[in-house]
mmCIF file of C-alpha atoms and ligand atoms in Angstrom:
data_model
loop_
_atom_site.group_PDB
_atom_site.id
_atom_site.type_symbol
_atom_site.label_atom_id
_atom_site.label_comp_id
_atom_site.label_asym_id
_atom_site.label_seq_id
_atom_site.Cartn_x
_atom_site.Cartn_y
_atom_site.Cartn_z
ATOM 1 C CA MET A 1 10.050 31.529 3.298
ATOM 2 C CA LYS A 2 11.094 27.916 4.727
ATOM 3 C CA ARG A 3 9.507 25.412 1.727
ATOM 4 C CA VAL A 4 7.262 22.727 4.785
ATOM 5 C CA ALA A 5 6.520 19.512 3.577
ATOM 6 C CA ARG A 6 2.453 18.854 1.943
ATOM 7 C CA VAL A 7 0.207 15.727 1.605
ATOM 8 C CA ALA A 8 -3.068 15.522 -0.345
ATOM 9 C CA ILE A 9 -5.462 12.741 0.423
ATOM 10 C CA ILE A 10 -8.138 12.240 -2.612
ATOM 11 C CA GLY A 11 -11.130 10.281 -0.949
ATOM 12 C CA MET A 12 -11.448 10.956 2.208
ATOM 13 C CA GLY A 13 -13.877 7.405 3.099
ATOM 14 C CA SER A 14 -13.258 5.606 5.814
ATOM 15 C CA VAL A 15 -9.032 5.336 4.601
ATOM 16 C CA GLY A 16 -8.038 8.288 3.964
ATOM 17 C CA SER A 17 -9.807 9.528 6.989
ATOM 18 C CA SER A 18 -7.732 6.744 9.259
ATOM 19 C CA TYR A 19 -4.852 7.596 6.896
ATOM 20 C CA ALA A 20 -5.183 11.171 7.768
ATOM 21 C CA PHE A 21 -5.748 10.572 11.782
ATOM 22 C CA ALA A 22 -3.227 9.066 11.825
ATOM 23 C CA LEU A 23 -0.886 10.970 9.954
ATOM 24 C CA LEU A 24 -1.860 13.881 12.165
ATOM 25 C CA ASN A 25 -1.103 11.557 15.408
ATOM 26 C CA GLN A 26 2.346 10.782 14.444
ATOM 27 C CA GLY A 27 2.907 14.600 13.201
ATOM 28 C CA ILE A 28 4.871 13.728 10.209
ATOM 29 C CA THR A 29 4.625 16.491 8.273
ATOM 30 C CA GLU A 30 3.036 20.317 8.479
ATOM 31 C CA GLU A 31 0.251 20.239 5.902
ATOM 32 C CA ILE A 32 -2.373 18.307 5.042
ATOM 33 C CA VAL A 33 -4.977 19.097 2.374
ATOM 34 C CA LEU A 34 -8.444 17.117 2.364
ATOM 35 C CA ILE A 35 -9.840 16.146 -1.057
ATOM 36 C CA ASP A 36 -13.038 14.518 -2.043
ATOM 37 C CA LEU A 37 -15.829 14.050 -4.356
ATOM 38 C CA ASN A 38 -18.262 14.620 -1.032
ATOM 39 C CA THR A 39 -17.386 17.759 -0.634
ATOM 40 C CA ALA A 40 -18.674 17.654 2.716
ATOM 41 C CA LYS A 41 -17.697 14.678 4.015
ATOM 42 C CA ALA A 42 -14.079 16.480 3.588
ATOM 43 C CA GLU A 43 -14.702 19.893 5.330
ATOM 44 C CA GLY A 44 -15.961 17.243 8.176
ATOM 45 C CA ASP A 45 -13.265 15.494 8.195
ATOM 46 C CA ALA A 46 -10.655 19.099 8.066
ATOM 47 C CA MET A 47 -12.830 20.383 11.018
ATOM 48 C CA ASP A 48 -12.543 17.582 13.484
ATOM 49 C CA LEU A 49 -8.945 17.329 12.560
ATOM 50 C CA ASN A 50 -8.378 20.214 13.442
ATOM 51 C CA HIS A 51 -10.372 20.053 16.997
ATOM 52 C CA GLY A 52 -7.587 17.404 17.886
ATOM 53 C CA LEU A 53 -4.330 20.096 17.505
ATOM 54 C CA PRO A 54 -3.966 21.583 20.655
ATOM 55 C CA PHE A 55 -3.519 17.185 21.965
ATOM 56 C CA ALA A 56 -1.195 16.873 18.669
ATOM 57 C CA PRO A 57 2.595 15.950 18.501
ATOM 58 C CA SER A 58 3.509 18.879 15.296
ATOM 59 C CA SER A 59 2.029 21.700 14.486
ATOM 60 C CA THR A 60 -0.141 20.865 11.462
ATOM 61 C CA LYS A 61 -2.047 23.021 8.690
ATOM 62 C CA ILE A 62 -4.682 21.103 7.153
ATOM 63 C CA TRP A 63 -7.913 22.191 5.462
ATOM 64 C CA PHE A 64 -10.997 21.008 2.982
ATOM 65 C CA GLY A 65 -9.135 21.862 -0.235
ATOM 66 C CA GLU A 66 -9.147 21.373 -4.111
ATOM 67 C CA TYR A 67 -7.586 19.913 -6.785
ATOM 68 C CA SER A 68 -5.322 23.047 -6.952
ATOM 69 C CA ASP A 69 -3.535 22.766 -3.308
ATOM 70 C CA CYS A 70 -2.133 19.527 -5.349
ATOM 71 C CA LYS A 71 0.592 22.109 -7.331
ATOM 72 C CA ASP A 72 2.836 22.376 -4.043
ATOM 73 C CA ALA A 73 1.932 18.621 -2.808
ATOM 74 C CA ASP A 74 4.932 16.304 -1.625
ATOM 75 C CA LEU A 75 2.637 14.163 -2.293
ATOM 76 C CA VAL A 76 -0.527 12.921 -3.594
ATOM 77 C CA VAL A 77 -2.055 10.388 -1.988
ATOM 78 C CA ILE A 78 -4.902 8.942 -3.654
ATOM 79 C CA CYS A 79 -7.903 6.575 -1.372
ATOM 80 C CA ALA A 80 -10.733 6.835 -3.630
ATOM 81 C CA GLY A 81 -12.700 4.909 -5.845
ATOM 82 C CA ALA A 82 -15.194 2.051 -4.440
ATOM 83 C CA ASN A 83 -13.781 -0.637 -2.048
ATOM 84 C CA GLN A 84 -14.768 -4.721 -2.356
ATOM 85 C CA LYS A 85 -18.312 -5.368 -1.045
ATOM 86 C CA PRO A 86 -18.642 -8.547 0.579
ATOM 87 C CA GLY A 87 -18.076 -11.403 -1.927
ATOM 88 C CA GLU A 88 -16.101 -9.184 -4.621
ATOM 89 C CA THR A 89 -12.284 -10.033 -5.066
ATOM 90 C CA ARG A 90 -10.377 -6.596 -5.691
ATOM 91 C CA LEU A 91 -9.894 -7.454 -9.184
ATOM 92 C CA ASP A 92 -13.552 -6.430 -9.306
ATOM 93 C CA LEU A 93 -13.172 -3.051 -9.106
ATOM 94 C CA VAL A 94 -11.166 -2.752 -11.932
ATOM 95 C CA ASP A 95 -13.194 -0.320 -14.469
ATOM 96 C CA LYS A 96 -14.907 0.883 -11.887
ATOM 97 C CA ASN A 97 -11.962 2.148 -10.388
ATOM 98 C CA THR A 98 -9.648 2.518 -14.143
ATOM 99 C CA ARG A 99 -12.435 5.190 -15.448
ATOM 100 C CA ILE A 100 -12.441 7.496 -11.456
ATOM 101 C CA PHE A 101 -8.867 7.757 -11.513
ATOM 102 C CA LYS A 102 -7.964 9.093 -14.280
ATOM 103 C CA GLU A 103 -9.977 11.720 -13.933
ATOM 104 C CA ILE A 104 -8.718 12.015 -10.371
ATOM 105 C CA VAL A 105 -4.781 11.824 -12.473
ATOM 106 C CA ASP A 106 -5.937 14.340 -15.200
ATOM 107 C CA SER A 107 -6.932 16.590 -12.622
ATOM 108 C CA VAL A 108 -4.124 16.660 -10.106
ATOM 109 C CA MET A 109 -2.055 16.747 -12.617
ATOM 110 C CA GLY A 110 -3.495 19.349 -14.493
ATOM 111 C CA SER A 111 -2.909 22.038 -10.883
ATOM 112 C CA GLY A 112 1.414 21.617 -12.422
ATOM 113 C CA PHE A 113 1.891 18.854 -9.441
ATOM 114 C CA ASP A 114 5.839 17.860 -9.838
ATOM 115 C CA GLY A 115 5.429 15.170 -6.514
ATOM 116 C CA ILE A 116 5.633 11.388 -6.241
ATOM 117 C CA PHE A 117 1.927 9.399 -4.955
ATOM 118 C CA LEU A 118 1.000 7.060 -3.173
ATOM 119 C CA ILE A 119 -1.964 4.755 -4.087
ATOM 120 C CA ALA A 120 -3.905 2.429 -2.006
ATOM 121 C CA THR A 121 -6.388 2.321 -3.397
ATOM 122 C CA ASN A 122 -7.463 -1.915 -5.374
ATOM 123 C CA PRO A 123 -7.103 -2.883 -7.269
ATOM 124 C CA VAL A 124 -3.976 -1.274 -6.319
ATOM 125 C CA ASP A 125 -1.622 -2.717 -8.664
ATOM 126 C CA ILE A 126 -3.263 -2.703 -11.669
ATOM 127 C CA LEU A 127 -3.971 1.220 -10.787
ATOM 128 C CA SER A 128 -0.292 2.802 -9.795
ATOM 129 C CA TYR A 129 0.646 1.131 -13.419
ATOM 130 C CA ALA A 130 -2.850 3.443 -14.538
ATOM 131 C CA VAL A 131 -1.258 6.150 -12.589
ATOM 132 C CA TRP A 132 2.176 6.273 -13.916
ATOM 133 C CA LYS A 133 1.097 5.834 -17.562
ATOM 134 C CA PHE A 134 -1.964 8.686 -17.399
ATOM 135 C CA SER A 135 0.283 11.093 -15.284
ATOM 136 C CA GLY A 136 3.295 11.020 -16.977
ATOM 137 C CA LEU A 137 5.360 10.713 -14.497
ATOM 138 C CA PRO A 138 8.410 8.816 -14.193
ATOM 139 C CA LYS A 139 7.724 5.324 -12.781
ATOM 140 C CA GLU A 140 9.758 6.260 -9.526
ATOM 141 C CA ARG A 141 7.407 8.441 -8.509
ATOM 142 C CA VAL A 142 4.386 6.179 -8.914
ATOM 143 C CA ILE A 143 4.445 4.577 -5.226
ATOM 144 C CA GLY A 144 1.632 1.516 -4.812
ATOM 145 C CA SER A 145 0.512 0.311 -1.368
ATOM 146 C CA GLY A 146 0.978 -3.059 -2.738
ATOM 147 C CA THR A 147 1.714 -5.932 0.167
ATOM 148 C CA ILE A 148 2.945 -3.486 2.290
ATOM 149 C CA LEU A 149 -0.122 -4.361 4.755
ATOM 150 C CA ASP A 150 -0.197 -8.061 3.720
ATOM 151 C CA THR A 151 3.750 -8.368 5.028
ATOM 152 C CA ALA A 152 2.592 -6.143 8.302
ATOM 153 C CA ARG A 153 -0.029 -8.884 8.719
ATOM 154 C CA PHE A 154 2.432 -12.017 7.658
ATOM 155 C CA ARG A 155 4.764 -10.471 10.508
ATOM 156 C CA PHE A 156 2.029 -9.838 13.395
ATOM 157 C CA LEU A 157 0.935 -13.720 12.840
ATOM 158 C CA LEU A 158 3.885 -14.679 12.785
ATOM 159 C CA GLY A 159 5.442 -13.237 15.769
ATOM 160 C CA GLU A 160 2.187 -13.781 17.958
ATOM 161 C CA TYR A 161 2.766 -17.564 16.739
ATOM 162 C CA PHE A 162 5.943 -17.278 18.183
ATOM 163 C CA ASP A 163 5.546 -15.222 20.445
ATOM 164 C CA VAL A 164 8.221 -12.198 19.465
ATOM 165 C CA ASP A 165 7.605 -8.600 18.693
ATOM 166 C CA PRO A 166 6.690 -8.824 14.846
ATOM 167 C CA ARG A 167 9.022 -5.647 14.446
ATOM 168 C CA ASN A 168 11.930 -8.200 14.911
ATOM 169 C CA VAL A 169 10.267 -10.469 12.084
ATOM 170 C CA HIS A 170 11.775 -9.994 8.901
ATOM 171 C CA ALA A 171 9.765 -12.058 6.243
ATOM 172 C CA TYR A 172 7.614 -11.008 3.266
ATOM 173 C CA ILE A 173 4.514 -10.977 1.138
ATOM 174 C CA ILE A 174 5.488 -10.640 -2.564
ATOM 175 C CA GLY A 175 2.853 -10.991 -5.586
ATOM 176 C CA GLU A 176 -0.757 -9.065 -6.467
ATOM 177 C CA HIS A 177 -1.927 -7.603 -3.113
ATOM 178 C CA GLY A 178 -4.662 -9.983 -3.662
ATOM 179 C CA ASP A 179 -5.920 -13.384 -3.987
ATOM 180 C CA THR A 180 -1.964 -14.890 -6.199
ATOM 181 C CA GLU A 181 -0.078 -13.325 -3.635
ATOM 182 C CA LEU A 182 2.388 -15.413 -1.848
ATOM 183 C CA PRO A 183 5.166 -15.572 1.324
ATOM 184 C CA VAL A 184 8.876 -15.325 1.423
ATOM 185 C CA TRP A 185 8.974 -18.568 3.521
ATOM 186 C CA SER A 186 13.086 -18.743 1.431
ATOM 187 C CA HIS A 187 14.551 -15.451 3.300
ATOM 188 C CA ALA A 188 11.761 -15.026 5.819
ATOM 189 C CA ASP A 189 14.415 -14.030 9.665
ATOM 190 C CA ILE A 190 13.698 -13.312 12.878
ATOM 191 C CA ALA A 191 16.247 -12.042 14.981
ATOM 192 C CA GLY A 192 19.080 -13.559 12.070
ATOM 193 C CA MET A 193 18.055 -16.508 12.213
ATOM 194 C CA LYS A 194 15.873 -18.724 9.624
ATOM 195 C CA ILE A 195 11.946 -19.480 10.652
ATOM 196 C CA GLY A 196 13.055 -23.285 10.992
ATOM 197 C CA GLU A 197 15.400 -22.993 13.421
ATOM 198 C CA TRP A 198 11.886 -20.899 15.576
ATOM 199 C CA ALA A 199 9.699 -24.330 14.527
ATOM 200 C CA LYS A 200 12.847 -26.176 16.495
ATOM 201 C CA LYS A 201 12.824 -24.571 19.159
ATOM 202 C CA LYS A 202 8.767 -24.252 19.823
ATOM 203 C CA ASN A 203 7.882 -27.762 21.200
ATOM 204 C CA ASP A 204 4.342 -28.395 19.722
ATOM 205 C CA PHE A 205 5.384 -27.212 16.191
ATOM 206 C CA LYS A 206 3.051 -28.235 13.738
ATOM 207 C CA PRO A 207 5.054 -27.329 9.898
ATOM 208 C CA GLU A 208 0.969 -27.047 8.820
ATOM 209 C CA GLU A 209 0.317 -24.108 11.492
ATOM 210 C CA LEU A 210 2.246 -22.018 9.137
ATOM 211 C CA ASP A 211 -0.161 -22.442 5.825
ATOM 212 C CA THR A 212 -2.674 -21.091 7.963
ATOM 213 C CA ILE A 213 -0.937 -18.408 9.090
ATOM 214 C CA PHE A 214 -0.355 -17.759 5.468
ATOM 215 C CA LEU A 215 -3.769 -18.784 4.137
ATOM 216 C CA ASN A 216 -5.271 -16.253 7.339
ATOM 217 C CA VAL A 217 -2.925 -13.023 5.714
ATOM 218 C CA ARG A 218 -4.232 -13.431 2.311
ATOM 219 C CA ASP A 219 -8.098 -14.020 3.368
ATOM 220 C CA ALA A 220 -7.590 -11.255 5.825
ATOM 221 C CA ALA A 221 -9.106 -9.265 4.519
ATOM 222 C CA TYR A 222 -12.216 -10.532 3.386
ATOM 223 C CA HIS A 223 -12.658 -11.786 7.219
ATOM 224 C CA ILE A 224 -12.077 -8.330 8.079
ATOM 225 C CA ILE A 225 -14.712 -7.116 5.146
ATOM 226 C CA GLU A 226 -17.267 -9.946 6.332
ATOM 227 C CA ARG A 227 -17.469 -8.465 9.989
ATOM 228 C CA LYS A 228 -17.060 -4.847 9.853
ATOM 229 C CA GLY A 229 -17.850 -4.148 6.334
ATOM 230 C CA ALA A 230 -14.241 -2.660 5.290
ATOM 231 C CA THR A 231 -10.896 -1.968 6.811
ATOM 232 C CA TYR A 232 -8.778 0.914 7.425
ATOM 233 C CA TYR A 233 -6.064 1.576 10.324
ATOM 234 C CA GLY A 234 -3.712 -0.982 9.209
ATOM 235 C CA ILE A 235 -3.503 0.427 5.291
ATOM 236 C CA ALA A 236 -3.815 3.105 6.899
ATOM 237 C CA MET A 237 -0.593 2.551 8.955
ATOM 238 C CA GLY A 238 0.803 1.549 6.629
ATOM 239 C CA LEU A 239 0.692 4.040 4.266
ATOM 240 C CA VAL A 240 1.802 6.917 7.114
ATOM 241 C CA ARG A 241 5.227 4.652 7.074
ATOM 242 C CA LEU A 242 5.263 5.026 3.916
ATOM 243 C CA THR A 243 5.120 8.325 3.868
ATOM 244 C CA LYS A 244 7.334 8.486 6.511
ATOM 245 C CA ALA A 245 10.140 7.005 4.711
ATOM 246 C CA VAL A 246 9.716 9.357 1.486
ATOM 247 C CA LEU A 247 9.674 13.204 3.662
ATOM 248 C CA GLY A 248 11.999 11.692 5.616
ATOM 249 C CA ASN A 249 14.529 10.656 2.648
ATOM 250 C CA GLU A 250 14.965 7.509 4.474
ATOM 251 C CA ASN A 251 15.827 3.986 1.669
ATOM 252 C CA SER A 252 13.509 2.141 3.645
ATOM 253 C CA VAL A 253 13.424 -1.922 2.127
ATOM 254 C CA LEU A 254 9.283 -1.685 2.467
ATOM 255 C CA THR A 255 6.638 -3.943 -0.107
ATOM 256 C CA VAL A 256 5.573 -1.881 -2.865
ATOM 257 C CA SER A 257 3.325 -1.812 -5.775
ATOM 258 C CA ALA A 258 6.791 -1.193 -8.271
ATOM 259 C CA PHE A 259 7.570 -1.256 -11.650
ATOM 260 C CA LEU A 260 9.275 -3.587 -13.206
ATOM 261 C CA GLN A 261 11.792 -3.911 -15.797
ATOM 262 C CA GLY A 262 13.101 -7.547 -15.868
ATOM 263 C CA GLU A 263 13.472 -8.178 -11.813
ATOM 264 C CA TYR A 264 11.894 -11.155 -10.846
ATOM 265 C CA GLY A 265 12.004 -12.531 -14.265
ATOM 266 C CA GLN A 266 8.993 -9.683 -15.440
ATOM 267 C CA GLU A 267 8.462 -6.245 -17.134
ATOM 268 C CA ASP A 268 5.841 -3.539 -17.602
ATOM 269 C CA LEU A 269 3.604 -3.965 -14.659
ATOM 270 C CA TYR A 270 3.773 -2.618 -11.040
ATOM 271 C CA ILE A 271 3.841 -5.831 -8.765
ATOM 272 C CA GLY A 272 4.358 -5.857 -5.086
ATOM 273 C CA VAL A 273 7.955 -6.227 -4.429
ATOM 274 C CA PRO A 274 10.374 -5.133 -1.944
ATOM 275 C CA ALA A 275 11.290 -2.139 -2.159
ATOM 276 C CA ILE A 276 14.157 1.428 -1.201
ATOM 277 C CA VAL A 277 12.081 4.548 -0.671
ATOM 278 C CA ASN A 278 13.069 8.229 -0.112
ATOM 279 C CA ARG A 279 12.706 10.825 -1.478
ATOM 280 C CA ASN A 280 12.630 10.541 -4.791
ATOM 281 C CA GLY A 281 10.451 7.370 -4.362
ATOM 282 C CA ILE A 282 11.115 4.335 -5.556
ATOM 283 C CA LYS A 283 15.190 4.454 -5.461
ATOM 284 C CA GLU A 284 15.751 0.267 -5.944
ATOM 285 C CA ILE A 285 13.847 -2.873 -6.470
ATOM 286 C CA VAL A 286 15.235 -5.393 -3.972
ATOM 287 C CA GLU A 287 15.324 -8.610 -5.834
ATOM 288 C CA LEU A 288 15.366 -11.679 -3.569
ATOM 289 C CA ASP A 289 16.696 -15.407 -4.508
ATOM 290 C CA LEU A 290 13.475 -16.684 -4.723
ATOM 291 C CA SER A 291 13.702 -20.037 -4.299
ATOM 292 C CA PRO A 292 12.314 -21.734 -7.916
ATOM 293 C CA GLU A 293 8.255 -22.347 -6.169
ATOM 294 C CA GLU A 294 8.598 -18.966 -4.976
ATOM 295 C CA ARG A 295 9.673 -17.805 -8.981
ATOM 296 C CA GLU A 296 7.099 -19.533 -10.342
ATOM 297 C CA ARG A 297 4.008 -18.660 -8.554
ATOM 298 C CA PHE A 298 5.999 -14.989 -8.092
ATOM 299 C CA ALA A 299 5.194 -15.702 -12.351
ATOM 300 C CA ASN A 300 1.851 -17.051 -11.869
ATOM 301 C CA SER A 301 0.378 -13.230 -10.211
ATOM 302 C CA ALA A 302 2.229 -11.716 -12.688
ATOM 303 C CA GLY A 303 0.406 -13.066 -15.462
ATOM 304 C CA ILE A 304 -2.410 -12.263 -13.997
ATOM 305 C CA LEU A 305 -2.377 -9.395 -13.219
ATOM 306 C CA LYS A 306 -1.218 -8.650 -17.106
ATOM 307 C CA ASP A 307 -4.019 -10.305 -18.139
ATOM 308 C CA ILE A 308 -6.280 -7.893 -16.198
ATOM 309 C CA LEU A 309 -3.584 -4.503 -16.974
ATOM 310 C CA GLU A 310 -4.013 -5.235 -20.633
ATOM 311 C CA LYS A 311 -7.952 -5.511 -20.284
ATOM 312 C CA ALA A 312 -8.096 -2.528 -18.003
ATOM 313 C CA MET A 313 -6.182 0.009 -19.774
ATOM 314 C CA GLU A 314 -7.641 -0.979 -24.155
ATOM 315 C CA PRO A 315 -9.815 2.315 -23.497
ATOM 316 C CA TYR A 316 -6.971 4.585 -22.475
HETATM 317 P P1 NAD B 1 -14.439 4.443 1.424
HETATM 318 O O1 NAD B 1 -15.808 3.973 0.239
HETATM 319 O O2 NAD B 1 -15.820 4.308 2.643
HETATM 320 O O3 NAD B 1 -14.463 5.765 1.266
HETATM 321 C C1 NAD B 1 -13.542 5.814 -1.289
HETATM 322 C C2 NAD B 1 -14.067 7.599 -0.633
HETATM 323 O O4 NAD B 1 -13.796 8.344 -2.148
HETATM 324 C C3 NAD B 1 -15.681 8.198 -0.425
HETATM 325 O O5 NAD B 1 -15.570 9.287 0.604
HETATM 326 C C4 NAD B 1 -15.629 8.535 -2.114
HETATM 327 O O6 NAD B 1 -16.829 9.667 -1.508
HETATM 328 C C5 NAD B 1 -14.691 8.895 -3.094
HETATM 329 N N1 NAD B 1 -14.106 9.437 -3.956
HETATM 330 C C6 NAD B 1 -15.115 8.363 -5.021
HETATM 331 N N2 NAD B 1 -15.068 8.991 -6.339
HETATM 332 C C7 NAD B 1 -13.996 10.101 -5.783
HETATM 333 C C8 NAD B 1 -13.846 10.696 -6.785
HETATM 334 N N3 NAD B 1 -13.872 10.350 -8.357
HETATM 335 N N4 NAD B 1 -12.462 12.029 -6.250
HETATM 336 C C9 NAD B 1 -12.923 12.392 -4.781
HETATM 337 N N5 NAD B 1 -13.265 11.449 -4.455
HETATM 338 C C10 NAD B 1 -14.137 10.020 -4.944
HETATM 339 O O7 NAD B 1 -13.842 3.668 1.063
HETATM 340 P P2 NAD B 1 -12.346 2.802 1.397
HETATM 341 O O8 NAD B 1 -13.247 1.431 2.435
HETATM 342 O O9 NAD B 1 -12.129 3.871 2.340
HETATM 343 O O10 NAD B 1 -12.259 1.823 0.585
HETATM 344 C C11 NAD B 1 -11.689 2.892 -0.723
HETATM 345 C C12 NAD B 1 -10.199 2.270 -2.164
HETATM 346 O O11 NAD B 1 -8.853 1.032 -0.619
HETATM 347 C C13 NAD B 1 -11.083 0.771 -1.692
HETATM 348 O O12 NAD B 1 -10.113 0.933 -3.185
HETATM 349 C C14 NAD B 1 -10.687 0.173 -0.934
HETATM 350 O O13 NAD B 1 -10.493 -1.423 -1.280
HETATM 351 C C15 NAD B 1 -8.856 0.010 -0.996
HETATM 352 N N6 NAD B 1 -7.833 -0.928 0.281
HETATM 353 C C16 NAD B 1 -6.924 -0.597 -0.098
HETATM 354 C C17 NAD B 1 -6.293 -1.185 1.119
HETATM 355 C C18 NAD B 1 -4.691 -1.499 0.589
HETATM 356 O O14 NAD B 1 -3.900 -2.542 1.343
HETATM 357 N N7 NAD B 1 -4.019 -1.418 -0.696
HETATM 358 C C19 NAD B 1 -6.709 -1.499 1.892
HETATM 359 C C20 NAD B 1 -8.316 -1.372 3.093
HETATM 360 C C21 NAD B 1 -9.191 -0.773 1.254
#
């Protein structure tokens, strides 16, 4: 029998369930397995999503499952764990979520899983490293969602500012998915034209407005959490984009948390960088020629992550 693509989602909270809903609506995979400590929630979600199948773009098998179902999964996507409470940073979640991840990854690997991990739980850069260590899988098969959402927010806000479709805006946020991330202004363009050229065309342009755009990207999660308690639709769509890139063997360039071995002058950590993603996971890291200031800010972001990583991984 022909093998079909299976995605297992661990953690059916706001992020996991939004991701499942977006996956189903975009018809990305043939099978979706839902797993959560809160079995009633995962079971209820499976029932609810199944009732939408008559309206779905393609046939999908969705069920409330267990870790043994990860054996035949192409992708295991982890959205489980604590999320940020108002006033908490992503890095405040380290110890709690590393402990949860040890259990989860051991259970997934115990099933005989031999696919690709995609991590969304925060702090995503630290937890992607933890999954790589705990699973023993090659580094290219552990992908963190990294700055995929921050990059999307950046493209949206720049598109809105210059009145151009965000899909035509090419600009990256790199570094920690969190407070030390940075915009790569030196390589930002819209339709092949540098942002500076667009600025010249805009009558009422003020340079400080670009700084405000970045601050709004960096602090977007805080702004949303203040208003509605959590963020989930944007990341869910980012996870679907990554899923499509993997299952469709796309070689797409996306900003993900990837393991560095000397790229950008850094090593032995997971951090957000543009990378080529395909059926084997992270095929290649795209090394941009950063400006000296960007390089320094990236090194600072990496340094902060490395300090936290060292403490987080100490007990393991
Ligand atoms: P949530 O509290 O709504 O859901 C978490 C789910 O994890 C719950 O259903 C809970 O039962 C489950 N869970 C907890 N421990 C588990 C275990 N050991 N095994 C299986 N399931 C377990 O949280 P959320 O809002 O969905 O956020 C989930 C994570 O995603 C958070 O860490 C949040 O910070 C992160 N997040 C990341 C991004 C990003 O850009 N990467 C964006 C938004 C949120």
